[in-house]
Amino acid sequence: TADISLNVTDDAIVETDETVIVDISNPSAGYLGTNTQHTYTINDDDDPPTVAFDLSTSATADETAVAHNMALSLSAVSGKTVSVTVTDSGGSATLSGDYNLTGGTPQTVSFNPGETTKNITITPIVDGTDEGTGETVIFTLSSPSNATIGAIGTHTATITDDDGTPT
């Protein structure tokens, strides 16, 4: 009998379990048994990354129909596809009345292996209605896949009104 050594290098990348297949062939004495292959599985031991908004509030988006991005980030690179659901969960602004959201709500945001940042785009709608100091919309993260929700799971975007006070 003889041992075959396999050295496993630990990394910090979340990934699927990996396999190494060892085949035995061409023995010097010409004798080969029936068990000529062994599969060795390397189990991933890394914790999944967190997914979160970069900021809990966004800089004010003026009511000028200019797109405004809200950034989402992973805490670490992942070798797996990570996804999270983003939902409009409150505030005084309404979808299609005060803003449009690229991809709609709820929407699933996916990070391909190796990606660590994504943007959600909100576009304020120019209207002629005086809304005082402006309106807010709150976005919430839920249902992560291959990740957990990080420290900033909600984001409040403010749409500043550009209409004058009626006389």
N, C-alpha and C. Protein backbone atom coordinates (compact mmCIF):
# COMPACT_ATOMS: atom_id res chain seq x y z
N THR A 1 0.85 -1.19 0.00
CA THR A 1 0.00 0.00 0.00
C THR A 1 0.89 1.24 0.00
N ALA A 2 0.30 2.34 -0.45
CA ALA A 2 1.01 3.62 -0.46
C ALA A 2 -0.04 4.72 -0.28
N ASP A 3 0.39 5.79 0.33
CA ASP A 3 -0.48 6.95 0.52
C ASP A 3 -0.19 7.99 -0.55
N ILE A 4 -1.23 8.67 -0.98
CA ILE A 4 -1.09 9.80 -1.90
C ILE A 4 -1.50 11.03 -1.12
N SER A 5 -0.60 12.00 -1.01
CA SER A 5 -0.89 13.22 -0.24
C SER A 5 -1.51 14.27 -1.14
N LEU A 6 -2.46 14.98 -0.58
CA LEU A 6 -3.12 16.08 -1.28
C LEU A 6 -3.14 17.26 -0.34
N ASN A 7 -2.50 18.35 -0.71
CA ASN A 7 -2.49 19.56 0.10
C ASN A 7 -3.58 20.51 -0.40
N VAL A 8 -4.46 20.91 0.50
CA VAL A 8 -5.56 21.81 0.16
C VAL A 8 -5.18 23.21 0.62
N THR A 9 -5.30 24.18 -0.28
CA THR A 9 -5.02 25.58 0.04
C THR A 9 -6.31 26.27 0.41
N ASP A 10 -6.34 26.85 1.60
CA ASP A 10 -7.54 27.56 2.05
C ASP A 10 -7.60 28.91 1.36
N ASP A 11 -8.77 29.30 0.90
CA ASP A 11 -9.00 30.63 0.34
C ASP A 11 -10.19 31.25 1.04
N ALA A 12 -10.46 32.49 0.74
CA ALA A 12 -11.58 33.19 1.38
C ALA A 12 -12.75 33.38 0.43
N ILE A 13 -12.79 32.61 -0.64
CA ILE A 13 -13.83 32.76 -1.64
C ILE A 13 -14.93 31.73 -1.40
N VAL A 14 -16.16 32.20 -1.32
CA VAL A 14 -17.31 31.30 -1.19
C VAL A 14 -17.49 30.64 -2.55
N GLU A 15 -17.52 29.33 -2.55
CA GLU A 15 -17.62 28.61 -3.81
C GLU A 15 -18.28 27.26 -3.56
N THR A 16 -18.63 26.60 -4.63
CA THR A 16 -19.19 25.26 -4.49
C THR A 16 -18.08 24.30 -4.09
N ASP A 17 -18.46 23.15 -3.54
CA ASP A 17 -17.46 22.14 -3.20
C ASP A 17 -16.73 21.73 -4.48
N GLU A 18 -15.45 21.43 -4.34
CA GLU A 18 -14.64 21.07 -5.49
C GLU A 18 -14.17 19.63 -5.36
N THR A 19 -13.89 18.98 -6.49
CA THR A 19 -13.43 17.59 -6.45
C THR A 19 -12.11 17.43 -7.19
N VAL A 20 -11.33 16.46 -6.71
CA VAL A 20 -10.11 16.04 -7.36
C VAL A 20 -10.26 14.55 -7.61
N ILE A 21 -10.02 14.12 -8.83
CA ILE A 21 -10.11 12.70 -9.17
C ILE A 21 -8.70 12.19 -9.42
N VAL A 22 -8.33 11.13 -8.69
CA VAL A 22 -7.01 10.52 -8.83
C VAL A 22 -7.18 9.17 -9.50
N ASP A 23 -6.50 8.97 -10.62
CA ASP A 23 -6.51 7.69 -11.34
C ASP A 23 -5.17 7.00 -11.16
N ILE A 24 -5.20 5.71 -10.96
CA ILE A 24 -3.98 4.90 -10.88
C ILE A 24 -3.89 4.10 -12.18
N SER A 25 -2.71 4.17 -12.82
CA SER A 25 -2.53 3.43 -14.07
C SER A 25 -1.06 3.07 -14.26
N ASN A 26 -0.81 2.19 -15.18
CA ASN A 26 0.53 1.77 -15.57
C ASN A 26 1.42 1.36 -14.40
N PRO A 27 1.04 0.37 -13.62
CA PRO A 27 1.89 -0.07 -12.51
C PRO A 27 3.18 -0.70 -13.04
N SER A 28 4.26 -0.50 -12.32
CA SER A 28 5.56 -1.00 -12.78
C SER A 28 5.61 -2.53 -12.79
N ALA A 29 4.90 -3.18 -11.90
CA ALA A 29 4.93 -4.64 -11.86
C ALA A 29 3.87 -5.26 -12.76
N GLY A 30 3.05 -4.43 -13.37
CA GLY A 30 2.03 -4.92 -14.28
C GLY A 30 0.75 -5.37 -13.62
N TYR A 31 0.61 -5.24 -12.32
CA TYR A 31 -0.60 -5.67 -11.62
C TYR A 31 -1.42 -4.45 -11.24
N LEU A 32 -2.65 -4.43 -11.61
CA LEU A 32 -3.55 -3.30 -11.30
C LEU A 32 -4.86 -3.88 -10.80
N GLY A 33 -5.26 -3.44 -9.62
CA GLY A 33 -6.51 -3.92 -9.05
C GLY A 33 -7.71 -3.31 -9.74
N THR A 34 -8.88 -3.58 -9.20
CA THR A 34 -10.12 -3.09 -9.81
C THR A 34 -10.49 -1.68 -9.36
N ASN A 35 -10.00 -1.25 -8.21
CA ASN A 35 -10.30 0.10 -7.70
C ASN A 35 -9.18 1.04 -8.13
N THR A 36 -9.33 1.64 -9.32
CA THR A 36 -8.24 2.45 -9.90
C THR A 36 -8.53 3.95 -9.87
N GLN A 37 -9.63 4.35 -9.26
CA GLN A 37 -9.97 5.77 -9.23
C GLN A 37 -10.51 6.15 -7.85
N HIS A 38 -10.09 7.32 -7.39
CA HIS A 38 -10.60 7.84 -6.12
C HIS A 38 -10.98 9.30 -6.32
N THR A 39 -12.16 9.67 -5.82
CA THR A 39 -12.61 11.07 -5.89
C THR A 39 -12.50 11.68 -4.50
N TYR A 40 -11.81 12.79 -4.42
CA TYR A 40 -11.61 13.51 -3.17
C TYR A 40 -12.39 14.81 -3.26
N THR A 41 -13.26 15.09 -2.28
CA THR A 41 -14.08 16.30 -2.28
C THR A 41 -13.51 17.32 -1.30
N ILE A 42 -13.33 18.54 -1.78
CA ILE A 42 -12.87 19.64 -0.93
C ILE A 42 -14.10 20.47 -0.59
N ASN A 43 -14.52 20.42 0.67
CA ASN A 43 -15.70 21.15 1.12
C ASN A 43 -15.36 22.61 1.39
N ASP A 44 -16.17 23.52 0.84
CA ASP A 44 -15.97 24.95 1.09
C ASP A 44 -16.32 25.26 2.54
N ASP A 45 -15.46 26.03 3.21
CA ASP A 45 -15.68 26.35 4.62
C ASP A 45 -15.86 27.85 4.86
N ASP A 46 -16.08 28.61 3.80
CA ASP A 46 -16.18 30.06 3.93
C ASP A 46 -17.62 30.51 4.16
N ASP A 47 -17.77 31.51 5.03
CA ASP A 47 -19.09 32.07 5.29
C ASP A 47 -19.54 32.87 4.08
N PRO A 48 -20.84 32.86 3.79
CA PRO A 48 -21.32 33.64 2.65
C PRO A 48 -21.13 35.14 2.91
N PRO A 49 -21.00 35.93 1.85
CA PRO A 49 -20.86 37.37 2.05
C PRO A 49 -22.18 37.99 2.49
N THR A 50 -22.11 39.24 2.93
CA THR A 50 -23.33 39.99 3.20
C THR A 50 -23.59 40.88 1.99
N VAL A 51 -24.86 41.19 1.78
CA VAL A 51 -25.26 42.12 0.73
C VAL A 51 -26.01 43.25 1.42
N ALA A 52 -25.66 44.49 1.06
CA ALA A 52 -26.27 45.65 1.73
C ALA A 52 -26.19 46.87 0.82
N PHE A 53 -27.04 47.85 1.15
CA PHE A 53 -26.91 49.15 0.51
C PHE A 53 -25.62 49.78 1.02
N ASP A 54 -24.98 50.60 0.18
CA ASP A 54 -23.76 51.29 0.62
C ASP A 54 -24.09 52.39 1.62
N LEU A 55 -25.25 53.03 1.46
CA LEU A 55 -25.67 54.13 2.34
C LEU A 55 -27.11 53.89 2.79
N SER A 56 -27.45 54.38 3.98
CA SER A 56 -28.83 54.22 4.45
C SER A 56 -29.75 55.30 3.88
N THR A 57 -29.18 56.41 3.47
CA THR A 57 -29.95 57.47 2.80
C THR A 57 -29.15 57.95 1.60
N SER A 58 -29.87 58.41 0.59
CA SER A 58 -29.18 58.89 -0.60
C SER A 58 -29.16 60.41 -0.60
N ALA A 59 -28.19 60.90 -1.33
CA ALA A 59 -28.19 62.34 -1.58
C ALA A 59 -29.51 62.66 -2.27
N THR A 60 -29.99 63.84 -2.05
CA THR A 60 -31.29 64.22 -2.58
C THR A 60 -31.32 64.15 -4.10
N ALA A 61 -32.34 63.50 -4.63
CA ALA A 61 -32.56 63.44 -6.06
C ALA A 61 -33.58 64.51 -6.41
N ASP A 62 -33.17 65.51 -7.15
CA ASP A 62 -34.09 66.58 -7.54
C ASP A 62 -35.13 66.05 -8.52
N GLU A 63 -36.28 66.69 -8.50
CA GLU A 63 -37.39 66.32 -9.38
C GLU A 63 -37.10 66.86 -10.78
N THR A 64 -36.05 66.30 -11.40
CA THR A 64 -35.61 66.79 -12.71
C THR A 64 -35.52 65.69 -13.75
N ALA A 65 -36.01 64.50 -13.44
CA ALA A 65 -35.99 63.34 -14.34
C ALA A 65 -34.57 62.86 -14.63
N VAL A 66 -33.61 63.19 -13.76
CA VAL A 66 -32.25 62.69 -13.91
C VAL A 66 -32.12 61.43 -13.06
N ALA A 67 -31.63 60.36 -13.67
CA ALA A 67 -31.50 59.09 -12.97
C ALA A 67 -30.55 59.21 -11.79
N HIS A 68 -30.87 58.52 -10.72
CA HIS A 68 -30.09 58.52 -9.48
C HIS A 68 -29.83 57.07 -9.09
N ASN A 69 -28.56 56.74 -8.84
CA ASN A 69 -28.20 55.36 -8.50
C ASN A 69 -28.10 55.16 -7.00
N MET A 70 -28.56 54.01 -6.55
CA MET A 70 -28.38 53.57 -5.17
C MET A 70 -27.52 52.32 -5.25
N ALA A 71 -26.36 52.34 -4.61
CA ALA A 71 -25.41 51.24 -4.72
C ALA A 71 -25.67 50.12 -3.72
N LEU A 72 -25.52 48.90 -4.19
CA LEU A 72 -25.55 47.69 -3.36
C LEU A 72 -24.17 47.05 -3.48
N SER A 73 -23.67 46.48 -2.38
CA SER A 73 -22.36 45.84 -2.42
C SER A 73 -22.36 44.52 -1.64
N LEU A 74 -21.47 43.64 -2.07
CA LEU A 74 -21.19 42.42 -1.32
C LEU A 74 -19.98 42.69 -0.43
N SER A 75 -19.94 42.07 0.73
CA SER A 75 -18.83 42.26 1.65
C SER A 75 -17.57 41.55 1.20
N ALA A 76 -17.70 40.58 0.31
CA ALA A 76 -16.55 39.82 -0.19
C ALA A 76 -16.89 39.23 -1.55
N VAL A 77 -15.87 38.92 -2.31
CA VAL A 77 -16.06 38.25 -3.60
C VAL A 77 -16.64 36.86 -3.35
N SER A 78 -17.57 36.46 -4.19
CA SER A 78 -18.16 35.13 -4.09
C SER A 78 -17.94 34.38 -5.39
N GLY A 79 -17.75 33.10 -5.29
CA GLY A 79 -17.65 32.25 -6.47
C GLY A 79 -19.02 31.74 -6.90
N LYS A 80 -20.05 32.10 -6.15
CA LYS A 80 -21.43 31.71 -6.46
C LYS A 80 -22.22 32.94 -6.90
N THR A 81 -23.30 32.71 -7.63
CA THR A 81 -24.21 33.80 -7.96
C THR A 81 -24.98 34.16 -6.70
N VAL A 82 -24.98 35.46 -6.37
CA VAL A 82 -25.69 35.98 -5.20
C VAL A 82 -26.87 36.80 -5.70
N SER A 83 -28.02 36.65 -5.06
CA SER A 83 -29.17 37.47 -5.43
C SER A 83 -29.88 37.96 -4.18
N VAL A 84 -30.61 39.08 -4.35
CA VAL A 84 -31.37 39.67 -3.26
C VAL A 84 -32.58 40.37 -3.88
N THR A 85 -33.70 40.38 -3.16
CA THR A 85 -34.90 41.07 -3.62
C THR A 85 -34.91 42.48 -3.04
N VAL A 86 -35.22 43.46 -3.90
CA VAL A 86 -35.35 44.86 -3.48
C VAL A 86 -36.81 45.25 -3.66
N THR A 87 -37.40 45.77 -2.58
CA THR A 87 -38.82 46.13 -2.58
C THR A 87 -39.00 47.56 -2.11
N ASP A 88 -39.95 48.27 -2.74
CA ASP A 88 -40.38 49.58 -2.26
C ASP A 88 -41.24 49.29 -1.04
N SER A 89 -40.75 49.69 0.14
CA SER A 89 -41.45 49.31 1.37
C SER A 89 -42.07 50.48 2.12
N GLY A 90 -42.17 51.64 1.48
CA GLY A 90 -42.82 52.76 2.16
C GLY A 90 -42.30 54.10 1.71
N GLY A 91 -42.69 55.10 2.45
CA GLY A 91 -42.36 56.48 2.11
C GLY A 91 -43.56 57.18 1.51
N SER A 92 -43.41 58.47 1.22
CA SER A 92 -44.53 59.25 0.71
C SER A 92 -44.59 59.31 -0.81
N ALA A 93 -43.52 58.92 -1.51
CA ALA A 93 -43.51 58.92 -2.97
C ALA A 93 -44.14 57.64 -3.49
N THR A 94 -44.75 57.73 -4.69
CA THR A 94 -45.37 56.55 -5.28
C THR A 94 -44.71 56.20 -6.61
N LEU A 95 -44.59 54.90 -6.85
CA LEU A 95 -44.04 54.40 -8.10
C LEU A 95 -44.95 54.81 -9.24
N SER A 96 -44.39 55.29 -10.31
CA SER A 96 -45.07 55.76 -11.52
C SER A 96 -45.78 57.09 -11.34
N GLY A 97 -45.92 57.58 -10.12
CA GLY A 97 -46.50 58.90 -9.89
C GLY A 97 -45.43 59.91 -9.57
N ASP A 98 -44.44 59.49 -8.75
CA ASP A 98 -43.37 60.38 -8.34
C ASP A 98 -41.99 59.93 -8.82
N TYR A 99 -41.86 58.64 -9.12
CA TYR A 99 -40.57 58.12 -9.59
C TYR A 99 -40.78 56.85 -10.39
N ASN A 100 -39.79 56.54 -11.20
CA ASN A 100 -39.73 55.25 -11.89
C ASN A 100 -38.51 54.51 -11.37
N LEU A 101 -38.60 53.22 -11.31
CA LEU A 101 -37.51 52.39 -10.83
C LEU A 101 -37.15 51.40 -11.93
N THR A 102 -35.94 51.51 -12.46
CA THR A 102 -35.50 50.59 -13.49
C THR A 102 -35.58 49.17 -12.94
N GLY A 103 -36.32 48.32 -13.61
CA GLY A 103 -36.50 46.94 -13.16
C GLY A 103 -37.75 46.75 -12.32
N GLY A 104 -38.42 47.86 -11.93
CA GLY A 104 -39.66 47.75 -11.15
C GLY A 104 -39.43 47.32 -9.72
N THR A 105 -40.53 47.10 -9.01
CA THR A 105 -40.46 46.64 -7.63
C THR A 105 -41.57 45.64 -7.40
N PRO A 106 -41.37 44.53 -6.76
CA PRO A 106 -40.05 44.09 -6.29
C PRO A 106 -39.19 43.65 -7.47
N GLN A 107 -37.90 43.66 -7.27
CA GLN A 107 -36.99 43.19 -8.30
C GLN A 107 -35.87 42.38 -7.66
N THR A 108 -35.35 41.45 -8.43
CA THR A 108 -34.23 40.64 -7.96
C THR A 108 -32.95 41.19 -8.57
N VAL A 109 -31.99 41.49 -7.71
CA VAL A 109 -30.68 41.96 -8.16
C VAL A 109 -29.71 40.80 -8.00
N SER A 110 -29.02 40.46 -9.09
CA SER A 110 -28.09 39.33 -9.06
C SER A 110 -26.65 39.79 -9.27
N PHE A 111 -25.76 39.21 -8.47
CA PHE A 111 -24.32 39.43 -8.60
C PHE A 111 -23.73 38.15 -9.18
N ASN A 112 -23.12 38.23 -10.34
CA ASN A 112 -22.46 37.06 -10.90
C ASN A 112 -21.18 36.78 -10.11
N PRO A 113 -20.67 35.55 -10.17
CA PRO A 113 -19.41 35.27 -9.46
C PRO A 113 -18.33 36.31 -9.82
N GLY A 114 -17.70 36.84 -8.78
CA GLY A 114 -16.66 37.85 -8.98
C GLY A 114 -17.15 39.29 -8.90
N GLU A 115 -18.45 39.54 -9.08
CA GLU A 115 -18.98 40.90 -8.99
C GLU A 115 -19.24 41.27 -7.53
N THR A 116 -18.98 42.52 -7.18
CA THR A 116 -19.21 42.96 -5.80
C THR A 116 -20.08 44.19 -5.70
N THR A 117 -20.42 44.86 -6.79
CA THR A 117 -21.27 46.05 -6.72
C THR A 117 -22.33 46.03 -7.82
N LYS A 118 -23.47 46.57 -7.48
CA LYS A 118 -24.59 46.75 -8.41
C LYS A 118 -25.28 48.06 -8.05
N ASN A 119 -25.97 48.64 -9.02
CA ASN A 119 -26.76 49.86 -8.78
C ASN A 119 -28.22 49.60 -9.05
N ILE A 120 -29.07 50.25 -8.27
CA ILE A 120 -30.50 50.31 -8.52
C ILE A 120 -30.76 51.75 -8.94
N THR A 121 -31.48 51.93 -10.04
CA THR A 121 -31.67 53.27 -10.59
C THR A 121 -33.09 53.76 -10.39
N ILE A 122 -33.21 54.92 -9.73
CA ILE A 122 -34.49 55.59 -9.53
C ILE A 122 -34.45 56.88 -10.35
N THR A 123 -35.55 57.15 -11.06
CA THR A 123 -35.64 58.37 -11.86
C THR A 123 -36.87 59.15 -11.39
N PRO A 124 -36.66 60.33 -10.77
CA PRO A 124 -37.80 61.16 -10.35
C PRO A 124 -38.62 61.60 -11.57
N ILE A 125 -39.92 61.71 -11.37
CA ILE A 125 -40.82 62.16 -12.43
C ILE A 125 -41.11 63.64 -12.20
N VAL A 126 -40.90 64.41 -13.26
CA VAL A 126 -41.20 65.84 -13.20
C VAL A 126 -42.71 66.01 -13.25
N ASP A 127 -43.25 66.68 -12.23
CA ASP A 127 -44.69 66.95 -12.21
C ASP A 127 -44.89 68.42 -11.85
N GLY A 128 -46.07 68.87 -11.90
CA GLY A 128 -46.37 70.26 -11.57
C GLY A 128 -46.99 70.43 -10.21
N THR A 129 -46.87 69.43 -9.37
CA THR A 129 -47.51 69.44 -8.06
C THR A 129 -46.53 69.89 -6.99
N ASP A 130 -46.97 70.86 -6.17
CA ASP A 130 -46.14 71.29 -5.04
C ASP A 130 -46.22 70.22 -3.96
N GLU A 131 -45.05 69.67 -3.63
CA GLU A 131 -44.99 68.63 -2.61
C GLU A 131 -44.19 69.07 -1.39
N GLY A 132 -44.14 70.37 -1.19
CA GLY A 132 -43.45 70.89 -0.01
C GLY A 132 -41.96 70.60 -0.04
N THR A 133 -41.48 70.01 1.02
CA THR A 133 -40.04 69.75 1.13
C THR A 133 -39.60 68.54 0.32
N GLY A 134 -40.52 67.83 -0.27
CA GLY A 134 -40.17 66.66 -1.08
C GLY A 134 -40.81 65.41 -0.55
N GLU A 135 -40.47 64.31 -1.19
CA GLU A 135 -41.05 63.02 -0.84
C GLU A 135 -39.95 62.00 -0.66
N THR A 136 -40.27 60.93 0.04
CA THR A 136 -39.29 59.87 0.26
C THR A 136 -39.82 58.54 -0.25
N VAL A 137 -38.89 57.66 -0.55
CA VAL A 137 -39.23 56.28 -0.87
C VAL A 137 -38.21 55.40 -0.15
N ILE A 138 -38.71 54.36 0.51
CA ILE A 138 -37.86 53.47 1.29
C ILE A 138 -37.76 52.14 0.56
N PHE A 139 -36.52 51.68 0.36
CA PHE A 139 -36.27 50.39 -0.28
C PHE A 139 -35.72 49.42 0.76
N THR A 140 -36.18 48.17 0.71
CA THR A 140 -35.77 47.16 1.66
C THR A 140 -35.25 45.93 0.93
N LEU A 141 -34.17 45.34 1.48
CA LEU A 141 -33.60 44.11 0.94
C LEU A 141 -34.20 42.91 1.66
N SER A 142 -34.46 41.84 0.91
CA SER A 142 -34.98 40.60 1.52
C SER A 142 -34.60 39.41 0.65
N SER A 143 -34.87 38.23 1.15
CA SER A 143 -34.72 36.96 0.44
C SER A 143 -33.36 36.79 -0.25
N PRO A 144 -32.28 36.93 0.51
CA PRO A 144 -30.96 36.75 -0.14
C PRO A 144 -30.71 35.28 -0.48
N SER A 145 -29.97 35.06 -1.55
CA SER A 145 -29.56 33.72 -1.94
C SER A 145 -28.03 33.71 -2.00
N ASN A 146 -27.41 32.76 -1.30
CA ASN A 146 -25.94 32.64 -1.20
C ASN A 146 -25.31 33.84 -0.53
N ALA A 147 -26.06 34.51 0.32
CA ALA A 147 -25.57 35.67 1.09
C ALA A 147 -26.51 35.88 2.27
N THR A 148 -26.16 36.82 3.11
CA THR A 148 -27.04 37.29 4.18
C THR A 148 -27.18 38.80 4.04
N ILE A 149 -28.22 39.36 4.64
CA ILE A 149 -28.42 40.81 4.60
C ILE A 149 -27.43 41.46 5.56
N GLY A 150 -26.74 42.49 5.07
CA GLY A 150 -25.75 43.19 5.88
C GLY A 150 -26.36 44.25 6.76
N ALA A 151 -25.50 45.13 7.27
CA ALA A 151 -25.90 46.14 8.26
C ALA A 151 -26.90 47.15 7.71
N ILE A 152 -26.82 47.48 6.43
CA ILE A 152 -27.73 48.49 5.87
C ILE A 152 -28.70 47.78 4.92
N GLY A 153 -29.80 47.31 5.48
CA GLY A 153 -30.80 46.57 4.72
C GLY A 153 -31.93 47.42 4.19
N THR A 154 -31.96 48.71 4.58
CA THR A 154 -32.96 49.63 4.03
C THR A 154 -32.26 50.91 3.56
N HIS A 155 -32.86 51.54 2.59
CA HIS A 155 -32.31 52.78 2.03
C HIS A 155 -33.47 53.74 1.79
N THR A 156 -33.32 54.97 2.24
CA THR A 156 -34.34 56.00 2.03
C THR A 156 -33.82 57.01 1.01
N ALA A 157 -34.54 57.13 -0.09
CA ALA A 157 -34.21 58.10 -1.13
C ALA A 157 -35.18 59.27 -1.00
N THR A 158 -34.65 60.48 -1.09
CA THR A 158 -35.48 61.68 -1.00
C THR A 158 -35.54 62.36 -2.37
N ILE A 159 -36.74 62.66 -2.80
CA ILE A 159 -36.97 63.39 -4.06
C ILE A 159 -37.36 64.81 -3.67
N THR A 160 -36.48 65.76 -3.97
CA THR A 160 -36.74 67.15 -3.63
C THR A 160 -37.67 67.78 -4.65
N ASP A 161 -38.71 68.42 -4.17
CA ASP A 161 -39.70 69.08 -5.03
C ASP A 161 -39.08 70.30 -5.68
N ASP A 162 -39.38 70.50 -6.98
CA ASP A 162 -38.88 71.68 -7.69
C ASP A 162 -40.02 72.64 -8.08
N ASP A 163 -41.22 72.37 -7.56
CA ASP A 163 -42.36 73.22 -7.91
C ASP A 163 -42.57 74.30 -6.86
N GLY A 164 -42.93 75.46 -7.32
CA GLY A 164 -43.17 76.57 -6.41
C GLY A 164 -44.45 76.41 -5.61
N THR A 165 -44.53 77.13 -4.51
CA THR A 165 -45.73 77.13 -3.69
C THR A 165 -46.84 77.82 -4.45
N PRO A 166 -48.01 77.21 -4.51
CA PRO A 166 -49.12 77.86 -5.24
C PRO A 166 -49.54 79.16 -4.55
N THR A 167 -49.99 80.10 -5.36
CA THR A 167 -50.44 81.39 -4.82
C THR A 167 -51.94 81.47 -4.90
